[in-house]
Short mmCIF file of C-alpha atoms in Angstrom, two decimals:
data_model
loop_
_atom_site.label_atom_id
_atom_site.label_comp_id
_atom_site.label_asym_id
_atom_site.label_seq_id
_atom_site.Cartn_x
_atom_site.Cartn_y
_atom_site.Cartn_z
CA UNK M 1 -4.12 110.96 41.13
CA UNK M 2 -0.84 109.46 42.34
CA UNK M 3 0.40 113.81 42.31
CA UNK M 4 -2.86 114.35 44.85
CA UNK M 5 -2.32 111.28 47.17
CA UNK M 6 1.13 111.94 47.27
CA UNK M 7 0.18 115.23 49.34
CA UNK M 8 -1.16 113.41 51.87
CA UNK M 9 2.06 112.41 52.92
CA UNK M 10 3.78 115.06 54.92
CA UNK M 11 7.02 114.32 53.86
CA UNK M 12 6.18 114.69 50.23
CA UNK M 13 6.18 110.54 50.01
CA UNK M 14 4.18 108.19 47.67
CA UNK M 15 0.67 108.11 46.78
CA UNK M 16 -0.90 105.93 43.56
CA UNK M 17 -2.04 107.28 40.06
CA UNK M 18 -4.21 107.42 37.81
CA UNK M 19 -5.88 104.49 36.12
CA UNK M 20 -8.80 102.96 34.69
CA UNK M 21 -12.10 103.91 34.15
CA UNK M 22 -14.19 104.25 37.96
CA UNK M 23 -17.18 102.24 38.29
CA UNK M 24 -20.38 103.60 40.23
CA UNK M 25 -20.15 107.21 41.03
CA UNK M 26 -22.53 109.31 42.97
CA UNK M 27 -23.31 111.94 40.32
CA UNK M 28 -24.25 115.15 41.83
CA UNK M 29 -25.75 118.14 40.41
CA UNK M 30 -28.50 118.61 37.29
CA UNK M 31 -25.56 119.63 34.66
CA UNK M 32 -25.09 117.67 31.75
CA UNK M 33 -21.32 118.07 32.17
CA UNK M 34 -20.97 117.50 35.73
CA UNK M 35 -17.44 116.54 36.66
CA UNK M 36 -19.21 113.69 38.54
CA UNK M 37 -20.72 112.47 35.91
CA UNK M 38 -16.77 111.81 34.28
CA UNK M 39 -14.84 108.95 34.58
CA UNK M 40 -11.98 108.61 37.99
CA UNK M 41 -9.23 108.95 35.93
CA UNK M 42 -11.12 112.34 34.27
CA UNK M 43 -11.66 113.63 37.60
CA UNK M 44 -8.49 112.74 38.72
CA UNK M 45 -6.64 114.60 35.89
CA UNK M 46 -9.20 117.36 36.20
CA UNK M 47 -8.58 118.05 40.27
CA UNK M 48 -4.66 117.60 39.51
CA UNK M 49 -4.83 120.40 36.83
CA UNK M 50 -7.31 122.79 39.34
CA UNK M 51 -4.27 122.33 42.04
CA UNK M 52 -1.52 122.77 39.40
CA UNK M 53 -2.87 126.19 37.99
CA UNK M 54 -4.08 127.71 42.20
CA UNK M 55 -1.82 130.91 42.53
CA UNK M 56 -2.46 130.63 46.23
CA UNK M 57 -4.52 127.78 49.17
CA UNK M 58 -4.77 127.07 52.19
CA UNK M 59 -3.74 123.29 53.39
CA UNK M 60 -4.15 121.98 56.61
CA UNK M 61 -3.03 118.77 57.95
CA UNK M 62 -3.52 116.08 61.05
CA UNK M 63 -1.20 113.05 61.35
CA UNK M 64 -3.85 111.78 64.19
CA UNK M 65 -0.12 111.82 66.41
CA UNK M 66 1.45 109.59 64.36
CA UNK M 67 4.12 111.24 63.15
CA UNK M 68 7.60 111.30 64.65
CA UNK M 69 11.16 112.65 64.07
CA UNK M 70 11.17 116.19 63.18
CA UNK M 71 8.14 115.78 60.90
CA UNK M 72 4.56 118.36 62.57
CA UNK M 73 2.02 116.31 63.95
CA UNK M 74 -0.32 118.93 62.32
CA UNK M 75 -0.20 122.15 60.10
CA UNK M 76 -2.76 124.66 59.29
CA UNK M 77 -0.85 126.98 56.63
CA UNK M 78 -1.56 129.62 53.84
CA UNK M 79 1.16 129.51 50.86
CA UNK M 80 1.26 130.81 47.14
CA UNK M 81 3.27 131.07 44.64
CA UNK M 82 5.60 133.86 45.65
CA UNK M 83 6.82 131.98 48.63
CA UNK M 84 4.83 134.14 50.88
CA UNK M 85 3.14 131.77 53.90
CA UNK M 86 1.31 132.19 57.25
CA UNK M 87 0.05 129.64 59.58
CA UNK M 88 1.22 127.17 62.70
CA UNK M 89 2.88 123.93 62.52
CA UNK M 90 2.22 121.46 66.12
CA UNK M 91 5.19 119.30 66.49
CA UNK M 92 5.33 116.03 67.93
CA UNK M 93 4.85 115.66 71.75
CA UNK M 94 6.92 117.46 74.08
CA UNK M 95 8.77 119.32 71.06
CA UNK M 96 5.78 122.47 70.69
CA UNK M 97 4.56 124.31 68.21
CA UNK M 98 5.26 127.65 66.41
CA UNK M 99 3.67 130.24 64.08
CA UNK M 100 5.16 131.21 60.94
CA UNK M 101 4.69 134.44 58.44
CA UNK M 102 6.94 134.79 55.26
CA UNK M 103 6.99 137.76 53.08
CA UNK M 104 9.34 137.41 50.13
CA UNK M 105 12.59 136.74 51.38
CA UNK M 106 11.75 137.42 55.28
CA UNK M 107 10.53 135.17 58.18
CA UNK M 108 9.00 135.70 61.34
CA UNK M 109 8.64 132.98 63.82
CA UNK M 110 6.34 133.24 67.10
CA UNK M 111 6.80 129.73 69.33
CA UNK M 112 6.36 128.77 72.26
CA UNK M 113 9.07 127.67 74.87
CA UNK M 114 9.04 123.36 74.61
CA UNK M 115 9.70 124.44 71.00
CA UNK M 116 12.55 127.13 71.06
CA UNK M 117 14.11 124.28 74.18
CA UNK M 118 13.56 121.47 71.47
CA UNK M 119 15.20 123.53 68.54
CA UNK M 120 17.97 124.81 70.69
CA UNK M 121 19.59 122.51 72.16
CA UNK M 122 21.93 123.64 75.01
CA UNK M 123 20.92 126.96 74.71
CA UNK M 124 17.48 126.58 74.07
CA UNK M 125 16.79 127.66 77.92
CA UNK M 126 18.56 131.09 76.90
CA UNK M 127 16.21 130.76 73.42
CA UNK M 128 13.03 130.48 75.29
CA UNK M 129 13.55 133.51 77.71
CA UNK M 130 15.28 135.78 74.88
CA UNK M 131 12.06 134.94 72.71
CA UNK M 132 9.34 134.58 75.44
CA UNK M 133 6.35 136.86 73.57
CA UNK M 134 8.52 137.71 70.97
CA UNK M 135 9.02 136.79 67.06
CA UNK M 136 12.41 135.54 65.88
CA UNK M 137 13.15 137.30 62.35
CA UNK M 138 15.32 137.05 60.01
CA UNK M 139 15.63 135.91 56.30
CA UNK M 140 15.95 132.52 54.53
CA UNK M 141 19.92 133.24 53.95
CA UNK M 142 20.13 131.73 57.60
CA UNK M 143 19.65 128.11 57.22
CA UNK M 144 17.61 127.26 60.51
CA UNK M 145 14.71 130.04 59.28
CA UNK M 146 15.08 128.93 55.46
CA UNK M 147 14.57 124.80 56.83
CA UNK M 148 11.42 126.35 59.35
CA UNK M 149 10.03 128.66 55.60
CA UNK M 150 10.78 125.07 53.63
CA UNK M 151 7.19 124.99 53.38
CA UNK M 152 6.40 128.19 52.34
CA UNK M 153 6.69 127.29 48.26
CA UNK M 154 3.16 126.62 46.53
CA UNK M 155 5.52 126.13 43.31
CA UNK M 156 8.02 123.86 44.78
CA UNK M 157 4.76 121.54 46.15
CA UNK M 158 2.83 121.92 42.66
CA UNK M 159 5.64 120.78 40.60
CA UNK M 160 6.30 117.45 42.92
CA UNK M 161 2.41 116.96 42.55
CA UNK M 162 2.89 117.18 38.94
CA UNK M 163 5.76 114.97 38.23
CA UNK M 164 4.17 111.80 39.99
CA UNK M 165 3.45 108.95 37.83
CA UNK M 166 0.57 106.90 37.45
CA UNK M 167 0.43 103.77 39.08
CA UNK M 168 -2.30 103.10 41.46
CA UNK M 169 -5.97 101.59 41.33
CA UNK M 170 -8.86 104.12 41.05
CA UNK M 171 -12.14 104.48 41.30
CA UNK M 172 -15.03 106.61 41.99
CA UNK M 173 -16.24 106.70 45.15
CA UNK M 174 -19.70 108.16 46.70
CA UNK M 175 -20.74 111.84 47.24
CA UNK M 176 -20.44 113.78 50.27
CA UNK M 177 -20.59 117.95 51.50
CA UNK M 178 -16.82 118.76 52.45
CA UNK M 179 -17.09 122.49 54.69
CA UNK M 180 -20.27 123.13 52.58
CA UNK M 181 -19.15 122.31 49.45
CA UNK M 182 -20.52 119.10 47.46
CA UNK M 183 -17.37 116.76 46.61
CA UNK M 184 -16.80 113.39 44.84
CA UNK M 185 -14.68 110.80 46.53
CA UNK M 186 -11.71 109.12 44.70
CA UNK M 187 -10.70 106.02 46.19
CA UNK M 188 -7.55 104.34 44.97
CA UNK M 189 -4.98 101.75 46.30
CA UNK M 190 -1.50 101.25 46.04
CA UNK M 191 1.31 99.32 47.57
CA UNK M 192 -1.20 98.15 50.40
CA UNK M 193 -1.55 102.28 50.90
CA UNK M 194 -5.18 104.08 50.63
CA UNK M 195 -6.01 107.19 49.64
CA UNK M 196 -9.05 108.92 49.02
CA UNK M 197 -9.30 112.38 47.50
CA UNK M 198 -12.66 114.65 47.84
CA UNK M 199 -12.80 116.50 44.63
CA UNK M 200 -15.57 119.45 44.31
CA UNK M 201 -18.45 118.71 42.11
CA UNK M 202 -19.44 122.77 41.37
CA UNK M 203 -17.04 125.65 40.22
CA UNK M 204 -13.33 124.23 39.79
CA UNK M 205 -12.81 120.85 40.46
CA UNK M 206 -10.60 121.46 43.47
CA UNK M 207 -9.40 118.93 45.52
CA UNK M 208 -11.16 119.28 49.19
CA UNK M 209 -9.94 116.52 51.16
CA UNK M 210 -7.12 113.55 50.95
CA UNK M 211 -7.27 111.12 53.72
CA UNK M 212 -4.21 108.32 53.29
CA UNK M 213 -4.22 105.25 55.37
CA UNK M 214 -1.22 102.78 55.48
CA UNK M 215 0.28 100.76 58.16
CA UNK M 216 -2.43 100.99 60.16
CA UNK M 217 -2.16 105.22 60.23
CA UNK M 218 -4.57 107.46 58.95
CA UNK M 219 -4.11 111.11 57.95
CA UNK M 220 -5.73 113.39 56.49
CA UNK M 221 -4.97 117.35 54.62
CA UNK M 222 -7.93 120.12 53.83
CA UNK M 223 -7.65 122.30 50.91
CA UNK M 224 -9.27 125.39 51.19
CA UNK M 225 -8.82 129.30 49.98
CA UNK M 226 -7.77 128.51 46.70
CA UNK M 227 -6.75 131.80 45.31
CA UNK M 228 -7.48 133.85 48.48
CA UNK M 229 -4.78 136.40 49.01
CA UNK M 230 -2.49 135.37 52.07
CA UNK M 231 -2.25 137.23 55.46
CA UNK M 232 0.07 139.96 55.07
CA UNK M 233 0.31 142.11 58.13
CA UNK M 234 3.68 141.10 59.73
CA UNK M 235 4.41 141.79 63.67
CA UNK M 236 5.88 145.23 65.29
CA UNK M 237 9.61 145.91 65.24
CA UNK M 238 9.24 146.20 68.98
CA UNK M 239 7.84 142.48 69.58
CA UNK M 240 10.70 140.85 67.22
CA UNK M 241 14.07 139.39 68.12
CA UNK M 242 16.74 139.44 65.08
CA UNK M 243 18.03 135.87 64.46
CA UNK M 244 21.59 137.87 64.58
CA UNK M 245 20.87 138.92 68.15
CA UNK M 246 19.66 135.92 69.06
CA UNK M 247 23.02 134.34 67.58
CA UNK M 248 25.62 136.72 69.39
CA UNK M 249 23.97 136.13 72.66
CA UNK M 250 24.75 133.10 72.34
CA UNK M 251 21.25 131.47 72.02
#
């Protein structure tokens, strides 16, 4: 459970684990061997398992504009487990927001101008105009578009999910529909942090929902797609800007 709460954290920080037996639980559904019907730390181990073994999903997160730094505010993306991604990232106030698209090795990036002024610095003026309309490309051998693609690794996030320990307080929660889909709640505590993790009650125990709340902040990421192939189609040659022209005009 601690691996699942842990991805409510945007910057990959710490959620609880797994432990003890829930108490009440809102079964759902008329099958014998409803994963409601299972103990929290079951469900728990089940969920982290149906997350694990996704080849591809779709996660989408909302700080509620409490993030800061260079961490988003929000991010509705599409990843698997070839690195391929597509989706937009809103950064904190007054810093914008971009679109991303990442096919093996290669990177597009569509933004708008507070966010090529924010990234650039001096010459993030001569960024914005260059790019206005246009999508910066290049490949993650250039360190600004391999930081931007960071996110773009299913594997990478699965295998921090699965080496978290266990070592919060859990227990079952009530029932609830999640975008049409009927979910179990897993509440658990930890460190004066709570998290509580939606987990689907029919087909694959998939994790729907986390919302983590701690020092007085709540946020909250959406699974969805699991397994859905991700957007492919990547933009025209004539409406993209090579990072290497971007970097001898000096922008």
């Amino acid at each position: 459970m601690g691996s699942l709460a842990a991805c409510g954290d945007d910057s990959g920080g710490s959620g609880g684990g797994s432990g003890g037996n829930g108490d009440n639980g809102g079964g759902s559904g008329d099958k014998e061997s409803s994963i409601a019907d299972k103990s929290a730390k079951e469900i728990s181990d089940a969920a982290q398992q149906a997350l694990l073994d996704a080849k591809s999903l779709r996660m989408s997160m909302d700080s509620g504009g409490s993030s800061s730094g260079g961490e988003p505010q929000s991010f509705d993306l599409a990843v698997d487990q070839q690195g391929n991604c597509a989706g937009t990232f809103k950064m904190p106030e007054g810093k914008g927001s971009f679109d991303i698209l990442k096919r093996g090795e290669k990177v597009w990036i569509k933004a708008d101008a507070a966010f090529w002024k924010a990234m650039g610095g001096p010459n993030g003026d001569a960024a914005a105009e260059m790019l206005k309309d246009k999508h910066l490309m290049g490949d993650t051998k250039d360190p600004q578009l391999s930081q931007l693609s960071s996110s773009c690794n299913l594997k990478a996030l699965q295998k921090e999910m699965g080496g978290e320990g266990d070592t919060g307080k859990l227990k079952k929660g009530g029932t609830s529909t999640i975008d049409g889909q009927e979910a179990i709640a897993l509440e658990e505590t930890d460190a004066g942090e709570k998290s509580t993790i939606h987990v689907a009650t029919e087909g694959e125990p998939y994790p729907l929902k986390i919302v983590s709340q701690e020092d007085g902040k709540e946020q909250t990421v959406s699974f969805s797609d699991y397994d859905e192939p991700v957007p492919s189609e990547t933009p025209p040659a004539d409406q993209t800007v090579d990072v290497k022209e971007l970097q001898k005009q000096g922008a």
